Coordinates of C-alpha atoms in Angstrom, one line a residue:
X397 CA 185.4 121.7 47.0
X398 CA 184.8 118.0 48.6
X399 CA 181.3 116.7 49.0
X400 CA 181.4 117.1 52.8
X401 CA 181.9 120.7 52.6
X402 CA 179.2 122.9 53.4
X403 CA 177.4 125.5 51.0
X404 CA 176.0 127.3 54.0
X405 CA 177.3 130.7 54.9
X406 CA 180.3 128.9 57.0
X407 CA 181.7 128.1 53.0
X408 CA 182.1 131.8 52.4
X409 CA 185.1 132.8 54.2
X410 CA 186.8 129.5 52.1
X411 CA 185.0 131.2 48.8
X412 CA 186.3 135.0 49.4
X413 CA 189.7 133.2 50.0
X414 CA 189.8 132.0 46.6
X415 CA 188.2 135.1 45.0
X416 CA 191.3 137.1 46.7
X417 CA 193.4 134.4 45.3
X418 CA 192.5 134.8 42.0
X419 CA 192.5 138.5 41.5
X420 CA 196.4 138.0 42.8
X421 CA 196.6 135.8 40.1
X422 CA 195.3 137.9 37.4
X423 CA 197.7 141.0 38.4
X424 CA 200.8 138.8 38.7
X425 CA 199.7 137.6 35.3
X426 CA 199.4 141.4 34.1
X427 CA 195.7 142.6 34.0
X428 CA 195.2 145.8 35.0
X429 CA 192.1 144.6 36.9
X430 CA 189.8 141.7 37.7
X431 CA 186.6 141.0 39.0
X432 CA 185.6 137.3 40.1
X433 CA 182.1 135.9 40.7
X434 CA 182.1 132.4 42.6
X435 CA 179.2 130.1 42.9
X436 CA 178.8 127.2 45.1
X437 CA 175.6 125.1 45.3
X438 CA 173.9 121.6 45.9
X439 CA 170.4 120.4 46.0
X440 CA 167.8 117.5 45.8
X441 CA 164.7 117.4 43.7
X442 CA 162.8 114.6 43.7
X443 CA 159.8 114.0 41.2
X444 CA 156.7 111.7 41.2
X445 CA 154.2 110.6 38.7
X446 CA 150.9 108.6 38.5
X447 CA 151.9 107.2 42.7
X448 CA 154.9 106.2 41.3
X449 CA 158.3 107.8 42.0
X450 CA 160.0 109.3 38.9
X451 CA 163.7 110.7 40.3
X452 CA 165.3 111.4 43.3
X453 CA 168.7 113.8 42.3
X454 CA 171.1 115.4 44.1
X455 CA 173.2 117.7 42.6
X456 CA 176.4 119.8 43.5
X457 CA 177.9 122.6 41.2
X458 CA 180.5 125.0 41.3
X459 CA 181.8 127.9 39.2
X460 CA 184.2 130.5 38.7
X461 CA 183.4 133.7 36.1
X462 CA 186.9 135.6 35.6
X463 CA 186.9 139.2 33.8
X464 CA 190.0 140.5 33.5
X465 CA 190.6 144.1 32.0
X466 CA 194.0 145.1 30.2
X467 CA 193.5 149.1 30.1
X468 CA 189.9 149.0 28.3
X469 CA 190.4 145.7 26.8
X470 CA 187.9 142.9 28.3
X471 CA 188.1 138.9 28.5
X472 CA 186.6 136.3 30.5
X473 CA 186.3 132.9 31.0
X474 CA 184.8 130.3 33.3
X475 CA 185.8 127.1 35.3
X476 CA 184.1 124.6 37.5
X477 CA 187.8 123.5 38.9
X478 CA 189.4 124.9 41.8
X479 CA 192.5 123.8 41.7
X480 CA 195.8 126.1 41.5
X481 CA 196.6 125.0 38.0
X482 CA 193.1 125.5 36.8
X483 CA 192.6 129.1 38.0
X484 CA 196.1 129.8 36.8
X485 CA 195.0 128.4 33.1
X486 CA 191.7 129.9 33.8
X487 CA 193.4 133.9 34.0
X488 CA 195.6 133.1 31.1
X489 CA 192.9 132.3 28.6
X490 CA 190.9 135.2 30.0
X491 CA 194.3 137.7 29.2
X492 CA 194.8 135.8 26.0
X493 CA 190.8 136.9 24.9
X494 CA 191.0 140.4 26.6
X495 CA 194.4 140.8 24.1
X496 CA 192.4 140.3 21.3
X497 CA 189.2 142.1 21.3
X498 CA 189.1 145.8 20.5
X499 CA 189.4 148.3 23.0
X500 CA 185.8 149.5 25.3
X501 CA 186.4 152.9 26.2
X502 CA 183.0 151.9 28.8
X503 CA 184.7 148.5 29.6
X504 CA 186.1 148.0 33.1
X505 CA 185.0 148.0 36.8
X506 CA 182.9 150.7 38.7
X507 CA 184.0 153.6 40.6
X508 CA 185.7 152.1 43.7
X509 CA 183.8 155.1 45.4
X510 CA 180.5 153.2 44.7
X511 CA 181.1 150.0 46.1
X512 CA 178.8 148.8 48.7
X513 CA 180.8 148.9 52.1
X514 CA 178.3 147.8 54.3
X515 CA 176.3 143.7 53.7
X516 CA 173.4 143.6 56.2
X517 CA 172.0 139.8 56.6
X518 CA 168.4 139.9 55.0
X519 CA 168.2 136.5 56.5
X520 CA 168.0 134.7 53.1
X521 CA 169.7 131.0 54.1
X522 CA 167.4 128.5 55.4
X523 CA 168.8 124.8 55.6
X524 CA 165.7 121.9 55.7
X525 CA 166.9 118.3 56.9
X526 CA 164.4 116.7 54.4
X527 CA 165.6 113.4 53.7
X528 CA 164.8 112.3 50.1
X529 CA 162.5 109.7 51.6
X530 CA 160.8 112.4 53.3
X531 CA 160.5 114.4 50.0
X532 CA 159.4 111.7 48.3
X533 CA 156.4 111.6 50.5
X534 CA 155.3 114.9 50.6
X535 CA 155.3 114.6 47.0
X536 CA 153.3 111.6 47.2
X537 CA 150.4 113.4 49.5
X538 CA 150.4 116.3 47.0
X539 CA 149.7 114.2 43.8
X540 CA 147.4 111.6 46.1
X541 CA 145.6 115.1 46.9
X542 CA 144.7 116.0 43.5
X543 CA 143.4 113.1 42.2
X544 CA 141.2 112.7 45.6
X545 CA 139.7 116.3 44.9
X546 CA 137.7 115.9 41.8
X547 CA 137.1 112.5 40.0
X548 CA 137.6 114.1 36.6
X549 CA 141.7 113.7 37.2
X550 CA 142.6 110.9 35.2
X551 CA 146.3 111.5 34.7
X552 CA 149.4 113.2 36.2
X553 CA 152.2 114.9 34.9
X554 CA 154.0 114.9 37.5
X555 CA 154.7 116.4 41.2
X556 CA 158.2 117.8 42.1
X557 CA 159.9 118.4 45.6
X558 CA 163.1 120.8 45.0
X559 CA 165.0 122.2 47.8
X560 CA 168.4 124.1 46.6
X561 CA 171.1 126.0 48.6
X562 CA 173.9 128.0 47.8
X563 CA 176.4 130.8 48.4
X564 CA 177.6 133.4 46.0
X565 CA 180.5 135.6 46.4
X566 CA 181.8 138.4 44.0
X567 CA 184.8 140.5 44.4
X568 CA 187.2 142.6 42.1
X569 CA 191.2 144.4 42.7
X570 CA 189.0 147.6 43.9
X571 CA 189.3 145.6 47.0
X572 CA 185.5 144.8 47.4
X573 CA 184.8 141.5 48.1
X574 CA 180.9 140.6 49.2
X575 CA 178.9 137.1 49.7
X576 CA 175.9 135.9 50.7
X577 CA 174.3 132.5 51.4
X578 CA 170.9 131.6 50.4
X579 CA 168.1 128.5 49.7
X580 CA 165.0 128.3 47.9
X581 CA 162.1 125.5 47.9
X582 CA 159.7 124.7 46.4
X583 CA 156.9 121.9 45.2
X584 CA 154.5 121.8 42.3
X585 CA 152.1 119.7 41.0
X586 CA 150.9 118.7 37.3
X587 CA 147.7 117.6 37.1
X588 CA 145.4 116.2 33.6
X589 CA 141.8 116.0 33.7
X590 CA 139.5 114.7 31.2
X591 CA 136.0 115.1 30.5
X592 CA 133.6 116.7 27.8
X593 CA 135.6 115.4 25.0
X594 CA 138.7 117.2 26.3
X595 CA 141.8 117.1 28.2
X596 CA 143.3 119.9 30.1
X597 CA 146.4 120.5 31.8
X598 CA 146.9 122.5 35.1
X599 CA 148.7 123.0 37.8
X600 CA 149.8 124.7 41.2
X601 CA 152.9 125.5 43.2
X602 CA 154.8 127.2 46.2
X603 CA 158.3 128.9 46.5
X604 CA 159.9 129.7 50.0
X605 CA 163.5 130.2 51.7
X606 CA 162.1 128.3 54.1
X607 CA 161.2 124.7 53.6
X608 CA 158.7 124.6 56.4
X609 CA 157.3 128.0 55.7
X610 CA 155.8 126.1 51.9
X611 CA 151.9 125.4 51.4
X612 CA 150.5 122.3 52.7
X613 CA 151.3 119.7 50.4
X614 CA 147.7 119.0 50.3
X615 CA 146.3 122.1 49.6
X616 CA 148.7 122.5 46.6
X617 CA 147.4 119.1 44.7
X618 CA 144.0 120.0 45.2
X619 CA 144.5 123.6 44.0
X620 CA 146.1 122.0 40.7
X621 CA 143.1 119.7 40.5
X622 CA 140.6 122.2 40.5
X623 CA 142.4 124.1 38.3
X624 CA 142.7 121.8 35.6
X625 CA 139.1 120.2 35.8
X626 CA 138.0 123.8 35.5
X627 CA 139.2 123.9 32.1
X628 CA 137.2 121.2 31.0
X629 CA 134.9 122.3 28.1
X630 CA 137.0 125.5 27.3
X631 CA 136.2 126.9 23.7
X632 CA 137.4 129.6 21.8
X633 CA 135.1 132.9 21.5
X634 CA 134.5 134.8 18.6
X635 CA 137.0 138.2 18.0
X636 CA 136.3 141.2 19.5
X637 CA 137.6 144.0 21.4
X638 CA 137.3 143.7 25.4
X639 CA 138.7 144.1 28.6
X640 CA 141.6 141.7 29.7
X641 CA 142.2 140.5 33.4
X642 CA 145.4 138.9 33.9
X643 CA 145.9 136.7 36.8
X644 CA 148.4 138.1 39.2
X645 CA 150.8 134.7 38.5
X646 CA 150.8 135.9 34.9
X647 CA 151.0 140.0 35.3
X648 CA 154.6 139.7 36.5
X649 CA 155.1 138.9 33.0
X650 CA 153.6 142.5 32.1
X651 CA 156.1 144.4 34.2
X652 CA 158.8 141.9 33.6
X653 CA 158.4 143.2 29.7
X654 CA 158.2 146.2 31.0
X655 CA 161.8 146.0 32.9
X656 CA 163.5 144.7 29.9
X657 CA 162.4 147.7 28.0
X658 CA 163.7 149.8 30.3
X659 CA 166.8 148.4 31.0
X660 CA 170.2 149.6 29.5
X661 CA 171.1 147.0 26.8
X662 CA 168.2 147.3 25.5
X663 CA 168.5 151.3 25.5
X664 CA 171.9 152.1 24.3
X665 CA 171.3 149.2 21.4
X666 CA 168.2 151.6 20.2
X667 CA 165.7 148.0 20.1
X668 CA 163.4 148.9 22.8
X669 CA 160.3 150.5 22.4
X670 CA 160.7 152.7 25.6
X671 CA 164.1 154.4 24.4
X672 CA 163.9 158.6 25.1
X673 CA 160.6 157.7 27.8
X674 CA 162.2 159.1 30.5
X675 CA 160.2 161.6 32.4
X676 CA 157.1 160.2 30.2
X677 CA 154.2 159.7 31.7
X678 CA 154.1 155.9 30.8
X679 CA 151.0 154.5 33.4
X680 CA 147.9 155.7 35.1
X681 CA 149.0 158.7 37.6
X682 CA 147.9 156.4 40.7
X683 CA 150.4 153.7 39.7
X684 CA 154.0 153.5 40.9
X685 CA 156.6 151.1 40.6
X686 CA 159.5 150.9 43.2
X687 CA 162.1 148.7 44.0
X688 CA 162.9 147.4 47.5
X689 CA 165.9 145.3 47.3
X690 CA 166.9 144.8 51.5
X691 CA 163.6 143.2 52.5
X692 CA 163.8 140.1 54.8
X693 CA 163.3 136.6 53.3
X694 CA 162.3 138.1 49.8
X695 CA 163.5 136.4 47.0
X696 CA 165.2 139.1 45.2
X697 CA 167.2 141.0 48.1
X698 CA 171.0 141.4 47.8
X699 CA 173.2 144.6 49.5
X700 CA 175.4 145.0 46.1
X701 CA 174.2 144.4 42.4
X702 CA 176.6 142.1 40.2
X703 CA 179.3 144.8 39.9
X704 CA 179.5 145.5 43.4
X705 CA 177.4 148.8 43.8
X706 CA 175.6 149.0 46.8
X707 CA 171.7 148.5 46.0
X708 CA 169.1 151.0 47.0
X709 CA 165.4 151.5 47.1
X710 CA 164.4 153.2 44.3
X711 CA 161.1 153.9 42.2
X712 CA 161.2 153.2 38.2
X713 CA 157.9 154.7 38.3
X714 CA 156.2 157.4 39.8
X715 CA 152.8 158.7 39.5
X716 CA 152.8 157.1 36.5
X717 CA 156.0 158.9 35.2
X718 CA 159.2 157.0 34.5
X719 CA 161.4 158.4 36.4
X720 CA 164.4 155.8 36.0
X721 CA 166.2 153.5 33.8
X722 CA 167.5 150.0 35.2
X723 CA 171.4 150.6 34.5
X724 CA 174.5 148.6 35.0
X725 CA 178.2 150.1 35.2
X726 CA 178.6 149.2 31.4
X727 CA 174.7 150.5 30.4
X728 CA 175.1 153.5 31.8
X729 CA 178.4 154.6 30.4
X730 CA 177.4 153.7 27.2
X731 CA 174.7 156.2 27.8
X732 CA 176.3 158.4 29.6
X733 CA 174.1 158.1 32.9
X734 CA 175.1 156.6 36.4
X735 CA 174.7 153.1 37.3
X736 CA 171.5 152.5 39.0
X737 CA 173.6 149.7 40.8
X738 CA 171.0 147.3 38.8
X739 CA 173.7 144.9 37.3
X740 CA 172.2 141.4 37.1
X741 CA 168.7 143.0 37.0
X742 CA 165.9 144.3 39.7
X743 CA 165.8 143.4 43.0
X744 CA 161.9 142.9 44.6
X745 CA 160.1 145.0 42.0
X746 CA 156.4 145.9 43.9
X747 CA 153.5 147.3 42.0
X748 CA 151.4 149.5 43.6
X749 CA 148.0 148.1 44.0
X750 CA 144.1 148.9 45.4
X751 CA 141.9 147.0 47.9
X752 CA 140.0 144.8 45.2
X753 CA 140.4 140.8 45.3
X754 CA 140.3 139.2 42.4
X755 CA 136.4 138.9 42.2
X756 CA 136.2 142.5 42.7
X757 CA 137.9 143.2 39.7
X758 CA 135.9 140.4 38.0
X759 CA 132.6 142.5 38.1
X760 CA 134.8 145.9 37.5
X761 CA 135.3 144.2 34.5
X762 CA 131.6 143.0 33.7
X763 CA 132.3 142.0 30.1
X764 CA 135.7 140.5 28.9
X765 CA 138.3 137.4 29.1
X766 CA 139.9 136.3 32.3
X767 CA 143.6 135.3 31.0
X768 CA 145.2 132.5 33.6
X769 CA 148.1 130.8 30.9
X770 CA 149.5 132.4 28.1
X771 CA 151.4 130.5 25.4
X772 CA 154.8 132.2 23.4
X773 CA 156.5 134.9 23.5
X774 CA 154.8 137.3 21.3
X775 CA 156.4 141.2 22.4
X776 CA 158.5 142.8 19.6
X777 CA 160.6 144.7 22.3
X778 CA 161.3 147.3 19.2
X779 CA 157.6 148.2 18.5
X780 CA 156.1 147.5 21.7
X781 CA 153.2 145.2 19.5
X782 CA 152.5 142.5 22.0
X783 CA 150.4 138.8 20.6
X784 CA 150.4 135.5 22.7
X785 CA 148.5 132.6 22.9
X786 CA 146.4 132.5 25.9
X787 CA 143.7 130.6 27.7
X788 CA 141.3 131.4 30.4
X789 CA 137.4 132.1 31.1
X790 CA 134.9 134.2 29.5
X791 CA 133.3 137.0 32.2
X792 CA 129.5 138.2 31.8
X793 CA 127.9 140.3 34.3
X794 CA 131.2 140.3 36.6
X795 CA 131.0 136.3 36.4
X796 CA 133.1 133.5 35.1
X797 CA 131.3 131.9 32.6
X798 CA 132.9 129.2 30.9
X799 CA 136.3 128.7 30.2
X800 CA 138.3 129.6 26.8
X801 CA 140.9 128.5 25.0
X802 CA 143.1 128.9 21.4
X803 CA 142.1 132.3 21.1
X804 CA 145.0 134.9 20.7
X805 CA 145.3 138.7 22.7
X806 CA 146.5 141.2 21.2
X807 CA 147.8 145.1 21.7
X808 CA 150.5 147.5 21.8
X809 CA 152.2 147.6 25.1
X810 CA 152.4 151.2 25.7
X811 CA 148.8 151.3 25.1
X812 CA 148.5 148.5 27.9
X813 CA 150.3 150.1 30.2
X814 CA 148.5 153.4 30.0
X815 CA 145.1 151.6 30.1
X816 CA 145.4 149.3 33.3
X817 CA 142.4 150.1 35.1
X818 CA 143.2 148.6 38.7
X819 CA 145.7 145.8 40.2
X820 CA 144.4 143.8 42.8
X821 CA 145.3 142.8 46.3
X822 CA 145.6 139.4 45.8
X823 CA 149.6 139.6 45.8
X824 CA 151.8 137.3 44.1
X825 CA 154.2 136.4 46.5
X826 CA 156.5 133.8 45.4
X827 CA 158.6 135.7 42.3
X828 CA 160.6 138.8 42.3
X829 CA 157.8 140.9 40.9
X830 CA 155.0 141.4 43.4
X831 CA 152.1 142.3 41.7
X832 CA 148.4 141.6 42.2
X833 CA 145.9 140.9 39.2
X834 CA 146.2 143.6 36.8
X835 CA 142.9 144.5 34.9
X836 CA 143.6 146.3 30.8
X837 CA 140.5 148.6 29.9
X838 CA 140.7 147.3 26.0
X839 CA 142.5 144.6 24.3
X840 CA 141.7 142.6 21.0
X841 CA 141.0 139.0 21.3
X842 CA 141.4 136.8 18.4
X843 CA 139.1 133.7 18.6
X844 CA 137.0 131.7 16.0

């Protein structure tokens, strides 16, 4: 690839043409089959600090991922070149591994039968002409933003502009061949106040396909401000047992733990604590988990999984009940299921949620600690025995307080996921994982 060629969708008839070209490749060179997965991206991110610019980068990558299969022995390797010589080398040192590791019988591709054969457009690829100067500027306004909203910002830590495009096209010698273009932007803002002895870091950001569709530059650096003066004063409070409320930017990270136990490597290797759940009744019975992975614009959506199965909506939990692992080709030999055509993970995971905001839940709650960062990664995926660092504000009488900090929570994730008492409405819209605020009847905070 030259740098005047395009990473827009026009790049992926060139991309399949070299996917095709490889899998050749690999059968004149004597695999018995080949899958190829093709990257192609560029993008500028541009980063300001204290009013002064920081970096402005632009960057331009390409790969190749080559698995070849000789009977049920597998080998891959990986180049960034795509020159004739270097794909050729590239398939012989993937043979040459493939000859000497030991023989899968759950090794190889997936049924041709499953393949996805049709690749609607979920209308992922946005293009924005911003000019670096241009980025650098909206960057600018952010920062200038936060420390105009509260006189307690003293510092900055910086305020980042990225914008990223790509196209990604997979394809293996069942014929299949899929790709799909797609962007991502996003700005954030570090902010540092200082006041009652103390200095506290915050911030706030936005994620978007499209560039125009992100929050006001403005709006985001004051968000970060108040976010961080709020956290002036924080203390830690003494242990005891309470109700948690996580933030909905943080209870991703719930159900995110709660996909990896779930999910087939972790399954057939017998270290997650969820192994033999299925058909369990895991949550509350008015809680449901389903994925929806052919929404428009959403940041997870793909037609076919990373082995080429054509994705599907599905729920992983229903009524409270798992009803379904999170399977690849390979996971679900080795446990003798079907693929839940979940290779490369989940795609839009939504939690089902009520009609409380925030500060609803807030005086559900009455009592307890209001978690908005947490620190670590404290979940033993074998036990389920979850610790982390966290920092937040005490809640009395259904109001915040005063805010906390260095105090540890603590609890045993099943136990945490049978005792969520409500999620909120107040959606969290820019990750895979849309979930609201996510409120745990009991959990043991370790303070002072």
């Amino acid at each position: 690839m030259n740098a005047a060629q395009s990473v827009g969708p026009e790049a992926l008839p060139a991309l399949q043409e070299q996917v095709e070209q490889i899998i050749a490749e690999a059968r004149r060179q004597g695999a018995s089959a080949c899958e190829v997965a093709v990257s192609l991206e560029q993008g500028l991110s541009t980063s300001v600090r204290q009013r002064e610019v920081e970096t402005v980068e632009f960057n331009r990558d390409q790969g190749f991922g080559i698995t070849l299969y000789v009977g049920q022995r597998k080998g891959s390797a990986s180049t960034s070149a795509s020159g004739a010589d270097a794909i050729r080398e590239t398939v012989a040192a993937a043979l040459a591994i493939a000859e000497h590791t030991s023989e899968d019988d759950c090794s190889g591709l997936a049924d041709a039968a499953l393949m996805a054969r049709e690749q609607p457009d979920f209308d992922l690829y946005h293009a924005w002409s911003i000019s670096p100067e241009q980025a650098v500027e909206k960057a600018l306004l952010c920062e200038a933003a936060a420390f105009d909203a509260d006189a307690r910002i003293k510092n900055a830590d910086g305020t980042t502009l990225n914008t990223h495009q790509g196209c990604r096209v997979y394809g293996n010698s069942h014929g299949f061949i899929g790709g799909y273009a797609s962007t991502r932007h996003s700005l954030s803002c570090v902010m540092i106040a200082e006041g009652e002895g103390q200095m506290q870091r915050d911030y706030w950001y936005d994620v978007n396909r499209k560039g125009e569709l992100l929050a006001d530059p403005v709006a985001i650096g004051k968000r970060a401000a108040e976010r961080a003066a709020s956290r002036l004063g924080a203390r830690p409070v003494p242990t005891c047992e309470v109700p948690v409320l996580f933030s909905a930017e943080l209870a991703g990270g719930l159900f995110g733990s709660f996909l990896g136990a779930i999910s087939g490597g972790n399954l057939y290797r017998k270290s997650s604590f969820l192994e033999g759940s299925m058909g369990q009744t895991l949550f509350p019975e008015w809680l449901t988990l389903d994925e929806r992975p052919h929404l428009q614009h959403a940041m997870g959506s793909s037609a076919f999984d990373g082995d080429g199965l054509a994705t599907y909506a599905k729920p992983f939990i229903k009524d409270g009940v798992l009803v379904s692992y999170i399977l690849s080709t390979y996971s679900g030999r080795k446990m003798g299921l079907p693929s839940t055509a979940n290779a490369g993970g989940v795609h839009n995971l939504f939690v089902s949620h009520g009609d409380q905001n925030q500060a609803a839940l807030l005086k559900q709650m009455g009592r307890g600690l209001l978690v908005t960062e947490l620190m670590g990664q404290g979940l033993n995926m074998v036990t389920g025995d979850y610790s982390r660092g966290a920092a937040g504000f005490w809640v009395e009488n259904g109001e915040i307080q005063f805010p906390v900090q260095e105090v540890t929570i603590a609890g045993n994730m099943r136990d945490m996921f049978k005792q969520i008492v409500a999620v909120g409405n107040d959606l969290e819209l820019r990750s895979n994982i849309r979930t609201g605020s996510v409120l745990i009847e009991r959990m043991t905070v370790a303070g002072s």
